[in-house]
Amino acid sequence: MQCPYCKSSESRVVDSRLAAGGTTTWRRRECDVCKRRFTTYERVEYSLPTVVKKSGQREPFSREKLLHSLRIACNKRPVAADQMEEAAEGLERELAENAGKEVTSLEVGERVMALLKALDEVAYVRFASVYKSFRDIDEFMREMGAMVRSKAGD
C-alpha cells in the first residue's frame, strides 16, 4: 500500500478490525520509510450494473452518489453513519446479485426509498419529495396519507 505522505510502497499493518457491520476491514498502517501512520479500508468490490437514467443516458452505479443522497436525506436525523453505510452496502450487494447488466434510475430510486422508509420516516419523506418531484402540496399530502395509512395497518 502506498504511503500518502512519502509515496513509498513499503508499509506494514499495525492494527486491523472489521467495520461497517463486518462488510469492511479497517487497517491501521505504518510506513517503513517515513514512519507515519495512515488508515485504509478494504471491502468487496461488486460487479455493479449500469444505471439507465430517465433521459436514456447511462452511467456506472456510484456508491458515493448513493451515500451522498442518504446523507442529505438523513441530515440532522437520528440515523448513524454506520446505518447509512450498511444500507448502501445492502443495496449495492442486491444490485450486484439481482439486477443484471443494467438497472433503471427509477428502480434504484424506489429501492432507496424503501431503505429510507425502514431507517427514518422523515428522511424517507425528504428523499421522496425530491425524487418524486411533487408538483404541488396535494401530491405531497397524498403521499403522506398513504404513508400514514400503511403505518396504521402495521
Backbone as JSON Lines, residues from 0, in Angstrom:
{"i":0,"aa":"M","n":[0.85,-1.18,0.0],"ca":[0.0,0.0,0.0],"c":[0.89,1.23,0.0]}
{"i":1,"aa":"Q","n":[0.62,2.16,-0.88],"ca":[1.44,3.36,-0.99],"c":[1.15,4.35,0.13]}
{"i":2,"aa":"C","n":[2.21,4.86,0.74],"ca":[2.09,5.85,1.82],"c":[1.58,7.16,1.22]}
{"i":3,"aa":"P","n":[0.53,7.76,1.82],"ca":[0.01,9.02,1.28],"c":[0.94,10.21,1.53]}
{"i":4,"aa":"Y","n":[1.93,10.04,2.4],"ca":[2.83,11.14,2.74],"c":[4.1,11.14,1.9]}
{"i":5,"aa":"C","n":[4.81,10.0,1.89],"ca":[6.09,9.97,1.17],"c":[6.03,9.14,-0.11]}
{"i":6,"aa":"K","n":[4.9,8.53,-0.38],"ca":[4.65,7.74,-1.6],"c":[5.43,6.42,-1.66]}
{"i":7,"aa":"S","n":[6.03,6.02,-0.56],"ca":[6.74,4.75,-0.51],"c":[5.72,3.61,-0.56]}
{"i":8,"aa":"S","n":[6.08,2.51,-1.18],"ca":[5.16,1.37,-1.24],"c":[5.46,0.35,-0.14]}
{"i":9,"aa":"E","n":[6.33,0.72,0.76],"ca":[6.68,-0.16,1.88],"c":[5.95,0.28,3.14]}
{"i":10,"aa":"S","n":[4.96,-0.51,3.56],"ca":[4.25,-0.23,4.81],"c":[3.85,-1.55,5.44]}
{"i":11,"aa":"R","n":[3.5,-1.48,6.69],"ca":[3.05,-2.7,7.4],"c":[1.77,-2.41,8.16]}
{"i":12,"aa":"V","n":[0.99,-3.45,8.35],"ca":[-0.28,-3.33,9.07],"c":[0.01,-3.37,10.57]}
{"i":13,"aa":"V","n":[-0.44,-2.35,11.29],"ca":[-0.24,-2.25,12.73],"c":[-1.45,-2.81,13.48]}
{"i":14,"aa":"D","n":[-2.65,-2.55,12.94],"ca":[-3.89,-2.98,13.57],"c":[-4.92,-3.22,12.48]}
{"i":15,"aa":"S","n":[-5.83,-4.15,12.72],"ca":[-6.85,-4.49,11.73],"c":[-8.14,-4.87,12.46]}
{"i":16,"aa":"R","n":[-9.27,-4.35,11.98],"ca":[-10.57,-4.64,12.6],"c":[-11.64,-4.69,11.53]}
{"i":17,"aa":"L","n":[-12.74,-5.36,11.87],"ca":[-13.91,-5.32,10.99],"c":[-14.68,-4.04,11.3]}
{"i":18,"aa":"A","n":[-15.23,-3.44,10.26],"ca":[-16.01,-2.21,10.43],"c":[-17.27,-2.31,9.58]}
{"i":19,"aa":"A","n":[-18.16,-1.35,9.73],"ca":[-19.4,-1.26,8.95],"c":[-20.17,-2.58,8.97]}
{"i":20,"aa":"G","n":[-20.38,-3.09,10.15],"ca":[-21.17,-4.31,10.29],"c":[-20.49,-5.55,9.71]}
{"i":21,"aa":"G","n":[-19.17,-5.54,9.65],"ca":[-18.44,-6.7,9.16],"c":[-18.24,-6.73,7.66]}
{"i":22,"aa":"T","n":[-18.65,-5.67,6.96],"ca":[-18.51,-5.65,5.5],"c":[-17.25,-4.94,5.03]}
{"i":23,"aa":"T","n":[-16.55,-4.3,5.96],"ca":[-15.34,-3.55,5.63],"c":[-14.25,-3.91,6.62]}
{"i":24,"aa":"T","n":[-13.02,-3.99,6.14],"ca":[-11.89,-4.21,7.03],"c":[-11.13,-2.9,7.17]}
{"i":25,"aa":"W","n":[-10.99,-2.44,8.4],"ca":[-10.26,-1.23,8.73],"c":[-8.84,-1.63,9.06]}
{"i":26,"aa":"R","n":[-7.85,-0.99,8.45],"ca":[-6.46,-1.31,8.72],"c":[-5.69,-0.04,9.06]}
{"i":27,"aa":"R","n":[-4.93,-0.1,10.14],"ca":[-4.02,0.98,10.51],"c":[-2.64,0.53,10.04]}
{"i":28,"aa":"R","n":[-2.0,1.36,9.23],"ca":[-0.7,1.01,8.64],"c":[0.36,2.01,9.08]}
{"i":29,"aa":"E","n":[1.61,1.56,9.04],"ca":[2.74,2.43,9.31],"c":[3.73,2.31,8.17]}
{"i":30,"aa":"C","n":[4.15,3.45,7.65],"ca":[5.11,3.48,6.55],"c":[6.48,3.08,7.08]}
{"i":31,"aa":"D","n":[7.17,2.18,6.4],"ca":[8.5,1.74,6.81],"c":[9.56,2.81,6.55]}
{"i":32,"aa":"V","n":[9.27,3.74,5.67],"ca":[10.25,4.77,5.32],"c":[10.12,6.0,6.22]}
{"i":33,"aa":"C","n":[8.94,6.64,6.22],"ca":[8.78,7.89,6.99],"c":[8.2,7.66,8.39]}
{"i":34,"aa":"K","n":[7.75,6.44,8.68],"ca":[7.22,6.04,9.99],"c":[5.89,6.7,10.36]}
{"i":35,"aa":"R","n":[5.23,7.35,9.4],"ca":[3.93,7.95,9.68],"c":[2.85,6.88,9.53]}
{"i":36,"aa":"R","n":[1.75,7.08,10.22],"ca":[0.66,6.12,10.19],"c":[-0.5,6.65,9.36]}
{"i":37,"aa":"F","n":[-1.23,5.72,8.73],"ca":[-2.4,6.07,7.94],"c":[-3.38,4.91,7.98]}
{"i":38,"aa":"T","n":[-4.63,5.2,7.62],"ca":[-5.7,4.21,7.68],"c":[-6.17,3.85,6.28]}
{"i":39,"aa":"T","n":[-6.45,2.56,6.08],"ca":[-7.05,2.11,4.82],"c":[-8.29,1.3,5.15]}
{"i":40,"aa":"Y","n":[-9.18,1.21,4.17],"ca":[-10.4,0.42,4.29],"c":[-10.45,-0.56,3.13]}
{"i":41,"aa":"E","n":[-10.82,-1.77,3.42],"ca":[-10.9,-2.8,2.39],"c":[-12.31,-3.37,2.4]}
{"i":42,"aa":"R","n":[-12.91,-3.45,1.22],"ca":[-14.24,-4.04,1.12],"c":[-14.38,-4.75,-0.22]}
{"i":43,"aa":"V","n":[-15.34,-5.62,-0.3],"ca":[-15.58,-6.37,-1.53],"c":[-16.03,-5.41,-2.62]}
{"i":44,"aa":"E","n":[-15.49,-5.57,-3.79],"ca":[-15.92,-4.75,-4.92],"c":[-16.84,-5.6,-5.78]}
{"i":45,"aa":"Y","n":[-18.07,-5.18,-5.88],"ca":[-19.06,-5.92,-6.64],"c":[-19.02,-5.52,-8.11]}
{"i":46,"aa":"S","n":[-19.46,-6.43,-8.96],"ca":[-19.63,-6.1,-10.37],"c":[-21.03,-5.5,-10.48]}
{"i":47,"aa":"L","n":[-21.07,-4.18,-10.57],"ca":[-22.34,-3.46,-10.49],"c":[-22.9,-3.12,-11.86]}
{"i":48,"aa":"P","n":[-24.23,-3.04,-11.94],"ca":[-24.86,-2.71,-13.22],"c":[-24.7,-1.25,-13.6]}
{"i":49,"aa":"T","n":[-24.96,-0.96,-14.84],"ca":[-25.01,0.4,-15.34],"c":[-26.4,0.96,-15.05]}
{"i":50,"aa":"V","n":[-26.46,2.21,-14.63],"ca":[-27.74,2.85,-14.33],"c":[-28.21,3.59,-15.58]}
{"i":51,"aa":"V","n":[-29.43,3.29,-16.0],"ca":[-30.04,3.95,-17.15],"c":[-30.95,5.04,-16.61]}
{"i":52,"aa":"K","n":[-30.6,6.29,-16.89],"ca":[-31.35,7.43,-16.38],"c":[-32.61,7.68,-17.22]}
{"i":53,"aa":"K","n":[-33.48,8.54,-16.73],"ca":[-34.73,8.86,-17.44],"c":[-34.47,9.36,-18.85]}
{"i":54,"aa":"S","n":[-33.37,10.1,-19.02],"ca":[-33.03,10.67,-20.32],"c":[-32.46,9.63,-21.28]}
{"i":55,"aa":"G","n":[-32.22,8.41,-20.79],"ca":[-31.61,7.36,-21.61],"c":[-30.1,7.31,-21.45]}
{"i":56,"aa":"Q","n":[-29.54,8.3,-20.81],"ca":[-28.09,8.34,-20.56],"c":[-27.72,7.2,-19.61]}
{"i":57,"aa":"R","n":[-26.56,6.62,-19.83],"ca":[-26.09,5.52,-19.0],"c":[-24.84,5.95,-18.24]}
{"i":58,"aa":"E","n":[-24.79,5.53,-16.97],"ca":[-23.6,5.81,-16.18],"c":[-23.39,4.69,-15.17]}
{"i":59,"aa":"P","n":[-22.15,4.47,-14.76],"ca":[-21.9,3.39,-13.8],"c":[-22.56,3.7,-12.46]}
{"i":60,"aa":"F","n":[-22.99,2.66,-11.76],"ca":[-23.56,2.84,-10.43],"c":[-22.48,3.46,-9.54]}
{"i":61,"aa":"S","n":[-22.87,4.45,-8.74],"ca":[-21.92,5.14,-7.87],"c":[-22.35,5.02,-6.41]}
{"i":62,"aa":"R","n":[-21.56,4.29,-5.65],"ca":[-21.82,4.16,-4.21],"c":[-21.74,5.53,-3.55]}
{"i":63,"aa":"E","n":[-20.81,6.37,-4.0],"ca":[-20.64,7.7,-3.41],"c":[-21.88,8.57,-3.64]}
{"i":64,"aa":"K","n":[-22.48,8.49,-4.83],"ca":[-23.72,9.25,-5.09],"c":[-24.84,8.76,-4.17]}
{"i":65,"aa":"L","n":[-24.92,7.46,-4.0],"ca":[-25.93,6.87,-3.13],"c":[-25.74,7.37,-1.7]}
{"i":66,"aa":"L","n":[-24.51,7.27,-1.19],"ca":[-24.24,7.72,0.18],"c":[-24.5,9.22,0.34]}
{"i":67,"aa":"H","n":[-24.16,10.0,-0.67],"ca":[-24.42,11.44,-0.63],"c":[-25.93,11.7,-0.49]}
{"i":68,"aa":"S","n":[-26.73,11.0,-1.27],"ca":[-28.19,11.16,-1.2],"c":[-28.72,10.74,0.17]}
{"i":69,"aa":"L","n":[-28.19,9.64,0.7],"ca":[-28.63,9.18,2.03],"c":[-28.25,10.21,3.1]}
{"i":70,"aa":"R","n":[-27.05,10.77,3.0],"ca":[-26.62,11.76,3.98],"c":[-27.5,13.01,3.94]}
{"i":71,"aa":"I","n":[-27.85,13.45,2.75],"ca":[-28.72,14.62,2.63],"c":[-30.09,14.33,3.24]}
{"i":72,"aa":"A","n":[-30.66,13.19,2.89],"ca":[-31.99,12.84,3.41],"c":[-31.98,12.66,4.93]}
{"i":73,"aa":"C","n":[-30.88,12.15,5.46],"ca":[-30.8,11.85,6.9],"c":[-30.15,12.98,7.71]}
{"i":74,"aa":"N","n":[-29.88,14.11,7.06],"ca":[-29.24,15.22,7.75],"c":[-30.04,15.65,8.97]}
{"i":75,"aa":"K","n":[-29.38,15.74,10.11],"ca":[-29.99,16.14,11.39],"c":[-31.09,15.19,11.84]}
{"i":76,"aa":"R","n":[-30.98,13.93,11.43],"ca":[-31.9,12.89,11.87],"c":[-31.11,11.88,12.69]}
{"i":77,"aa":"P","n":[-31.77,11.11,13.55],"ca":[-31.05,10.15,14.39],"c":[-30.68,8.86,13.63]}
{"i":78,"aa":"V","n":[-29.99,9.02,12.52],"ca":[-29.54,7.88,11.72],"c":[-28.02,7.9,11.74]}
{"i":79,"aa":"A","n":[-27.43,6.83,12.25],"ca":[-25.97,6.75,12.36],"c":[-25.33,6.54,10.99]}
{"i":80,"aa":"A","n":[-24.11,7.01,10.87],"ca":[-23.35,6.84,9.63],"c":[-23.22,5.36,9.29]}
{"i":81,"aa":"D","n":[-23.04,4.52,10.3],"ca":[-22.94,3.07,10.07],"c":[-24.21,2.52,9.45]}
{"i":82,"aa":"Q","n":[-25.37,3.04,9.87],"ca":[-26.64,2.58,9.31],"c":[-26.73,2.94,7.84]}
{"i":83,"aa":"M","n":[-26.27,4.14,7.49],"ca":[-26.29,4.54,6.08],"c":[-25.31,3.7,5.27]}
{"i":84,"aa":"E","n":[-24.14,3.41,5.83],"ca":[-23.15,2.56,5.16],"c":[-23.72,1.16,4.93]}
{"i":85,"aa":"E","n":[-24.37,0.61,5.95],"ca":[-24.96,-0.72,5.83],"c":[-26.07,-0.73,4.78]}
{"i":86,"aa":"A","n":[-26.88,0.31,4.74],"ca":[-27.95,0.41,3.74],"c":[-27.36,0.47,2.34]}
{"i":87,"aa":"A","n":[-26.31,1.27,2.16],"ca":[-25.65,1.37,0.86],"c":[-25.03,0.03,0.48]}
{"i":88,"aa":"E","n":[-24.39,-0.62,1.43],"ca":[-23.77,-1.93,1.17],"c":[-24.83,-2.94,0.76]}
{"i":89,"aa":"G","n":[-25.96,-2.94,1.47],"ca":[-27.04,-3.88,1.15],"c":[-27.61,-3.65,-0.24]}
{"i":90,"aa":"L","n":[-27.83,-2.39,-0.59],"ca":[-28.35,-2.07,-1.92],"c":[-27.34,-2.46,-3.0]}
{"i":91,"aa":"E","n":[-26.09,-2.16,-2.75],"ca":[-25.03,-2.49,-3.7],"c":[-24.97,-4.01,-3.93]}
{"i":92,"aa":"R","n":[-25.02,-4.76,-2.84],"ca":[-24.99,-6.23,-2.94],"c":[-26.21,-6.75,-3.69]}
{"i":93,"aa":"E","n":[-27.38,-6.2,-3.37],"ca":[-28.63,-6.6,-4.02],"c":[-28.58,-6.33,-5.53]}
{"i":94,"aa":"L","n":[-28.08,-5.16,-5.91],"ca":[-27.97,-4.83,-7.33],"c":[-26.98,-5.74,-8.04]}
{"i":95,"aa":"A","n":[-25.87,-6.04,-7.37],"ca":[-24.85,-6.91,-7.98],"c":[-25.4,-8.32,-8.19]}
{"i":96,"aa":"E","n":[-26.22,-8.79,-7.26],"ca":[-26.72,-10.16,-7.33],"c":[-27.94,-10.3,-8.24]}
{"i":97,"aa":"N","n":[-28.79,-9.28,-8.3],"ca":[-30.09,-9.45,-8.94],"c":[-30.38,-8.57,-10.15]}
{"i":98,"aa":"A","n":[-29.63,-7.52,-10.37],"ca":[-30.05,-6.53,-11.35],"c":[-29.62,-6.81,-12.79]}
{"i":99,"aa":"G","n":[-28.69,-7.68,-13.01],"ca":[-28.21,-7.9,-14.37],"c":[-27.21,-6.83,-14.77]}
{"i":100,"aa":"K","n":[-27.14,-6.54,-16.07],"ca":[-26.15,-5.59,-16.57],"c":[-26.6,-4.14,-16.46]}
{"i":101,"aa":"E","n":[-27.91,-3.92,-16.49],"ca":[-28.44,-2.56,-16.4],"c":[-29.62,-2.5,-15.43]}
{"i":102,"aa":"V","n":[-29.79,-1.34,-14.82],"ca":[-30.9,-1.08,-13.92],"c":[-31.34,0.36,-14.16]}
{"i":103,"aa":"T","n":[-32.64,0.61,-14.09],"ca":[-33.12,1.97,-14.32],"c":[-32.94,2.81,-13.06]}
{"i":104,"aa":"S","n":[-32.78,4.11,-13.25],"ca":[-32.65,5.01,-12.11],"c":[-33.94,4.99,-11.29]}
{"i":105,"aa":"L","n":[-35.06,4.72,-11.95],"ca":[-36.35,4.61,-11.26],"c":[-36.32,3.47,-10.25]}
{"i":106,"aa":"E","n":[-35.79,2.32,-10.68],"ca":[-35.7,1.15,-9.8],"c":[-34.76,1.42,-8.62]}
{"i":107,"aa":"V","n":[-33.63,2.07,-8.89],"ca":[-32.7,2.41,-7.81],"c":[-33.38,3.36,-6.83]}
{"i":108,"aa":"G","n":[-34.07,4.37,-7.35],"ca":[-34.77,5.33,-6.5],"c":[-35.82,4.68,-5.62]}
{"i":109,"aa":"E","n":[-36.58,3.74,-6.19],"ca":[-37.59,3.02,-5.4],"c":[-36.95,2.21,-4.28]}
{"i":110,"aa":"R","n":[-35.83,1.58,-4.59],"ca":[-35.13,0.79,-3.56],"c":[-34.56,1.68,-2.46]}
{"i":111,"aa":"V","n":[-34.05,2.85,-2.84],"ca":[-33.54,3.79,-1.85],"c":[-34.68,4.27,-0.96]}
{"i":112,"aa":"M","n":[-35.84,4.54,-1.55],"ca":[-36.99,4.97,-0.74],"c":[-37.39,3.89,0.25]}
{"i":113,"aa":"A","n":[-37.36,2.63,-0.17],"ca":[-37.7,1.53,0.73],"c":[-36.7,1.46,1.89]}
{"i":114,"aa":"L","n":[-35.42,1.64,1.58],"ca":[-34.39,1.64,2.63],"c":[-34.64,2.77,3.63]}
{"i":115,"aa":"L","n":[-34.9,3.97,3.09],"ca":[-35.11,5.12,3.97],"c":[-36.38,5.0,4.8]}
{"i":116,"aa":"K","n":[-37.4,4.4,4.23],"ca":[-38.65,4.21,4.97],"c":[-38.4,3.36,6.21]}
{"i":117,"aa":"A","n":[-37.51,2.36,6.06],"ca":[-37.18,1.49,7.2],"c":[-36.24,2.2,8.19]}
{"i":118,"aa":"L","n":[-35.38,3.08,7.69],"ca":[-34.42,3.77,8.56],"c":[-35.05,4.92,9.34]}
{"i":119,"aa":"D","n":[-35.76,5.81,8.61],"ca":[-36.28,7.02,9.23],"c":[-37.36,7.61,8.32]}
{"i":120,"aa":"E","n":[-38.56,7.76,8.84],"ca":[-39.67,8.23,8.02],"c":[-39.49,9.66,7.52]}
{"i":121,"aa":"V","n":[-38.87,10.51,8.32],"ca":[-38.65,11.89,7.89],"c":[-37.65,11.92,6.74]}
{"i":122,"aa":"A","n":[-36.6,11.12,6.85],"ca":[-35.61,11.02,5.77],"c":[-36.28,10.49,4.5]}
{"i":123,"aa":"Y","n":[-37.19,9.53,4.68],"ca":[-37.94,8.99,3.54],"c":[-38.74,10.1,2.85]}
{"i":124,"aa":"V","n":[-39.45,10.91,3.64],"ca":[-40.27,11.98,3.07],"c":[-39.38,13.01,2.36]}
{"i":125,"aa":"R","n":[-38.24,13.33,2.95],"ca":[-37.32,14.28,2.31],"c":[-36.88,13.75,0.94]}
{"i":126,"aa":"F","n":[-36.45,12.49,0.92],"ca":[-35.97,11.91,-0.34],"c":[-37.11,11.82,-1.35]}
{"i":127,"aa":"A","n":[-38.27,11.35,-0.9],"ca":[-39.42,11.17,-1.8],"c":[-39.86,12.5,-2.4]}
{"i":128,"aa":"S","n":[-39.8,13.58,-1.61],"ca":[-40.26,14.87,-2.12],"c":[-39.37,15.36,-3.27]}
{"i":129,"aa":"V","n":[-38.09,15.03,-3.22],"ca":[-37.19,15.4,-4.3],"c":[-37.28,14.38,-5.43]}
{"i":130,"aa":"Y","n":[-37.24,13.11,-5.07],"ca":[-37.23,12.03,-6.07],"c":[-38.5,12.02,-6.91]}
{"i":131,"aa":"K","n":[-39.63,12.17,-6.26],"ca":[-40.91,12.12,-6.98],"c":[-41.3,13.47,-7.55]}
{"i":132,"aa":"S","n":[-40.52,14.49,-7.31],"ca":[-40.76,15.87,-7.76],"c":[-42.24,16.25,-7.71]}
{"i":133,"aa":"F","n":[-42.76,16.29,-6.51],"ca":[-44.16,16.68,-6.34],"c":[-44.4,18.04,-6.96]}
{"i":134,"aa":"R","n":[-45.5,18.13,-7.72],"ca":[-45.82,19.39,-8.39],"c":[-46.51,20.37,-7.47]}
{"i":135,"aa":"D","n":[-47.23,19.84,-6.47],"ca":[-47.92,20.74,-5.55],"c":[-48.12,20.05,-4.21]}
{"i":136,"aa":"I","n":[-48.67,20.77,-3.27],"ca":[-48.87,20.26,-1.91],"c":[-49.85,19.1,-1.88]}
{"i":137,"aa":"D","n":[-50.8,19.06,-2.83],"ca":[-51.78,17.97,-2.86],"c":[-51.1,16.62,-3.12]}
{"i":138,"aa":"E","n":[-50.18,16.59,-4.07],"ca":[-49.44,15.34,-4.33],"c":[-48.65,14.92,-3.1]}
{"i":139,"aa":"F","n":[-48.04,15.9,-2.46],"ca":[-47.26,15.63,-1.25],"c":[-48.16,15.05,-0.16]}
{"i":140,"aa":"M","n":[-49.32,15.65,0.03],"ca":[-50.26,15.2,1.06],"c":[-50.8,13.8,0.76]}
{"i":141,"aa":"R","n":[-51.01,13.48,-0.53],"ca":[-51.45,12.12,-0.89],"c":[-50.39,11.1,-0.48]}
{"i":142,"aa":"E","n":[-49.13,11.43,-0.74],"ca":[-48.04,10.53,-0.35],"c":[-47.98,10.37,1.16]}
{"i":143,"aa":"M","n":[-48.12,11.47,1.88],"ca":[-48.11,11.42,3.34],"c":[-49.29,10.59,3.85]}
{"i":144,"aa":"G","n":[-50.46,10.77,3.25],"ca":[-51.63,9.99,3.64],"c":[-51.42,8.5,3.43]}
{"i":145,"aa":"A","n":[-50.81,8.14,2.29],"ca":[-50.53,6.73,2.02],"c":[-49.55,6.17,3.06]}
{"i":146,"aa":"M","n":[-48.59,6.98,3.45],"ca":[-47.62,6.52,4.44],"c":[-48.3,6.33,5.8]}
{"i":147,"aa":"V","n":[-49.15,7.25,6.18],"ca":[-49.86,7.15,7.46],"c":[-50.78,5.91,7.45]}
{"i":148,"aa":"R","n":[-51.49,5.69,6.33],"ca":[-52.37,4.52,6.23],"c":[-51.58,3.22,6.32]}
{"i":149,"aa":"S","n":[-50.43,3.16,5.66],"ca":[-49.63,1.92,5.71],"c":[-49.07,1.69,7.11]}
{"i":150,"aa":"K","n":[-48.76,2.78,7.82],"ca":[-48.25,2.66,9.19],"c":[-49.36,2.2,10.13]}
{"i":151,"aa":"A","n":[-50.58,2.69,9.9],"ca":[-51.73,2.3,10.73],"c":[-52.07,0.83,10.52]}
{"i":152,"aa":"G","n":[-51.79,0.32,9.33],"ca":[-52.07,-1.08,9.01],"c":[-51.05,-2.05,9.57]}
{"i":153,"aa":"D","n":[-49.91,-1.51,10.06],"ca":[-48.85,-2.38,10.62],"c":[-49.22,-3.02,11.9]}
